[in-house]
PDB file of C-alpha atoms in Angstrom:
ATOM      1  CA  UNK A1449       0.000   0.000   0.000  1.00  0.00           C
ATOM      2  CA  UNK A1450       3.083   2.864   0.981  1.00  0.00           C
ATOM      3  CA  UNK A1451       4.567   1.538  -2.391  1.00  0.00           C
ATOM      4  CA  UNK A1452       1.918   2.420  -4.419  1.00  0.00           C
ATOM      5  CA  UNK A1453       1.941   6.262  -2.713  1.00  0.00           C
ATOM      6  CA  UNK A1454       4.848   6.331  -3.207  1.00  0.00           C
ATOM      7  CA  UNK A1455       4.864   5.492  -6.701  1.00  0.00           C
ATOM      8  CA  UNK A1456       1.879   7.821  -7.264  1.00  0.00           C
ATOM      9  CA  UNK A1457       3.750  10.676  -5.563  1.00  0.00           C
ATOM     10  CA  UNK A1458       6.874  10.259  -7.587  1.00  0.00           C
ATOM     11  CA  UNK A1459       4.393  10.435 -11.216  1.00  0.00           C
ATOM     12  CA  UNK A1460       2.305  13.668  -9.382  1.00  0.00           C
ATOM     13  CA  UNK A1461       5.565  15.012  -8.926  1.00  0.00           C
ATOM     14  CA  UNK A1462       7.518  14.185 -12.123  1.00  0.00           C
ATOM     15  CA  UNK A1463       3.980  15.996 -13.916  1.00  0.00           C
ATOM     16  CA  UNK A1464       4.360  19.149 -12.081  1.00  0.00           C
ATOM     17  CA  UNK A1465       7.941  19.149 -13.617  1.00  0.00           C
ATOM     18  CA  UNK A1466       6.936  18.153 -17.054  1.00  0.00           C
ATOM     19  CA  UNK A1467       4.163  20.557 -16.794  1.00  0.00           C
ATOM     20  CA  UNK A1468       5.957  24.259 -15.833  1.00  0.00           C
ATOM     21  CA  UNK A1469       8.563  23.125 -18.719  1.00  0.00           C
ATOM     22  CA  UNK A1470       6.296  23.531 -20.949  1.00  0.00           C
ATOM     23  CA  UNK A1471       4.447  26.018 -19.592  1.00  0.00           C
ATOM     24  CA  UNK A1472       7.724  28.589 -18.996  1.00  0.00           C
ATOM     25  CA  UNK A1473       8.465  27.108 -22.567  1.00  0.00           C
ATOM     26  CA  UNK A1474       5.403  28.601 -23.551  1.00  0.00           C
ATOM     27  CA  UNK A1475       6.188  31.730 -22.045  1.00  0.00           C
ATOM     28  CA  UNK A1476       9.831  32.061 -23.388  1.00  0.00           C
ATOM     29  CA  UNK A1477       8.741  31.224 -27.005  1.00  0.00           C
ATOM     30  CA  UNK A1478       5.888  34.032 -26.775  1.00  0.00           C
ATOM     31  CA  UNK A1479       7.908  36.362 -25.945  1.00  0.00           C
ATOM     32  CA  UNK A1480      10.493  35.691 -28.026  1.00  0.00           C
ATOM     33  CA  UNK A1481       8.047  36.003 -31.177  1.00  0.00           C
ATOM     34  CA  UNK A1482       6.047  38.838 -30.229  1.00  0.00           C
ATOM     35  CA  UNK A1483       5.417  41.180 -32.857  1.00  0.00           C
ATOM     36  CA  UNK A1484       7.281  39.258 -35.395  1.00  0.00           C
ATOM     37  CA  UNK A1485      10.516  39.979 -34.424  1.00  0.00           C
ATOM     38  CA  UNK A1486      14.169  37.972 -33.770  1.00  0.00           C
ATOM     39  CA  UNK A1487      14.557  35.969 -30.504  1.00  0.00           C
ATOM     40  CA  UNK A1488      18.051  38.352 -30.439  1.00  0.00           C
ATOM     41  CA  UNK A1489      16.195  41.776 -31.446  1.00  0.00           C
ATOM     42  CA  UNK A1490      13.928  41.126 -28.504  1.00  0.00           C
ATOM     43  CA  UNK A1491      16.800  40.703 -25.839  1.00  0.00           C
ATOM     44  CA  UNK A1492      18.576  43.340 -27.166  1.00  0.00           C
ATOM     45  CA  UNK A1493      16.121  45.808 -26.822  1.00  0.00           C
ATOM     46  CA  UNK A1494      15.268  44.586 -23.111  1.00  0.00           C
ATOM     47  CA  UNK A1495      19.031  45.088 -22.487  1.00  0.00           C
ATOM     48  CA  UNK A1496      18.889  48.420 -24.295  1.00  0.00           C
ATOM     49  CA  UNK A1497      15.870  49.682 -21.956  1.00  0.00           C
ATOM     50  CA  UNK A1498      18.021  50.244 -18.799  1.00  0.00           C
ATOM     51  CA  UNK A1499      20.676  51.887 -20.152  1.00  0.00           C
ATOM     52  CA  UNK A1500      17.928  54.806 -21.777  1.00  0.00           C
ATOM     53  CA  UNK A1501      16.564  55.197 -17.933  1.00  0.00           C
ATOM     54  CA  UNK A1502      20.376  55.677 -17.216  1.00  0.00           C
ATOM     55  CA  UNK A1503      20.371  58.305 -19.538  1.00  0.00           C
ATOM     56  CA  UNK A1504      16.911  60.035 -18.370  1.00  0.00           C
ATOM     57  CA  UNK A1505      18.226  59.629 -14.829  1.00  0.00           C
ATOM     58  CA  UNK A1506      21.625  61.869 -15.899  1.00  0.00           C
ATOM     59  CA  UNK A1507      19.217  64.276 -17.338  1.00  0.00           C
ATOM     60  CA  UNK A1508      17.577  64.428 -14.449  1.00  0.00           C
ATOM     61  CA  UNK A1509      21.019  64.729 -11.828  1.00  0.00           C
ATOM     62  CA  UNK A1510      21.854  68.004 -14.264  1.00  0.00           C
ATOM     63  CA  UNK A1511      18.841  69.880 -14.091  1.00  0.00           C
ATOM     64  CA  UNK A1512      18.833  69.448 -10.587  1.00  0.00           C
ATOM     65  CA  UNK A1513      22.425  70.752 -10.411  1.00  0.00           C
ATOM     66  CA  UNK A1514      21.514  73.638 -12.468  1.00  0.00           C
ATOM     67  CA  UNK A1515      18.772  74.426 -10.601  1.00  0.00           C
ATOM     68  CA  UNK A1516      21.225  74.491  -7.468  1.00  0.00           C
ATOM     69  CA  UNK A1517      23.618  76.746  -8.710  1.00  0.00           C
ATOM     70  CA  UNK A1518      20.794  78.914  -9.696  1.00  0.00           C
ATOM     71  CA  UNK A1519      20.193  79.388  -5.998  1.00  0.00           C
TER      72      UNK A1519
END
């Protein structure tokens, strides 16, 4: 009788693995054809994101330092 829990708990268990693969595979391939574009283009432009709110955020440092010296 334990046996057979046990052997149901391992397949339950080996399922829920199977399962999120394919769902996060799901996910990953989604995103990496939205809008028709490359698998490449995509990443790039999520890389290229934070370095343009580095850039708004060194806009923002200067006008406040020109504001201070306007003081």
């Amino acid at each position: 009788m334990e046996e057979n829990k046990a052997v149901i708990g391992a397949l339950l268990f080996i399922l829920m693995v199977v399962g999120a693969n394919f769902v996060m595979y799901g996910i990953a391939r989604g995103a990496a054809n939205s809008r028709q574009k490359g698998f490449w283009e995509t990443i790039g432009k999520s890389l290229n994101a934070s370095t343009k709110k580095n850039d708004d955020m060194d806009e923002l440092h200067k006008k406040m330092e020109e504001l201070k010296k306007k003081e």
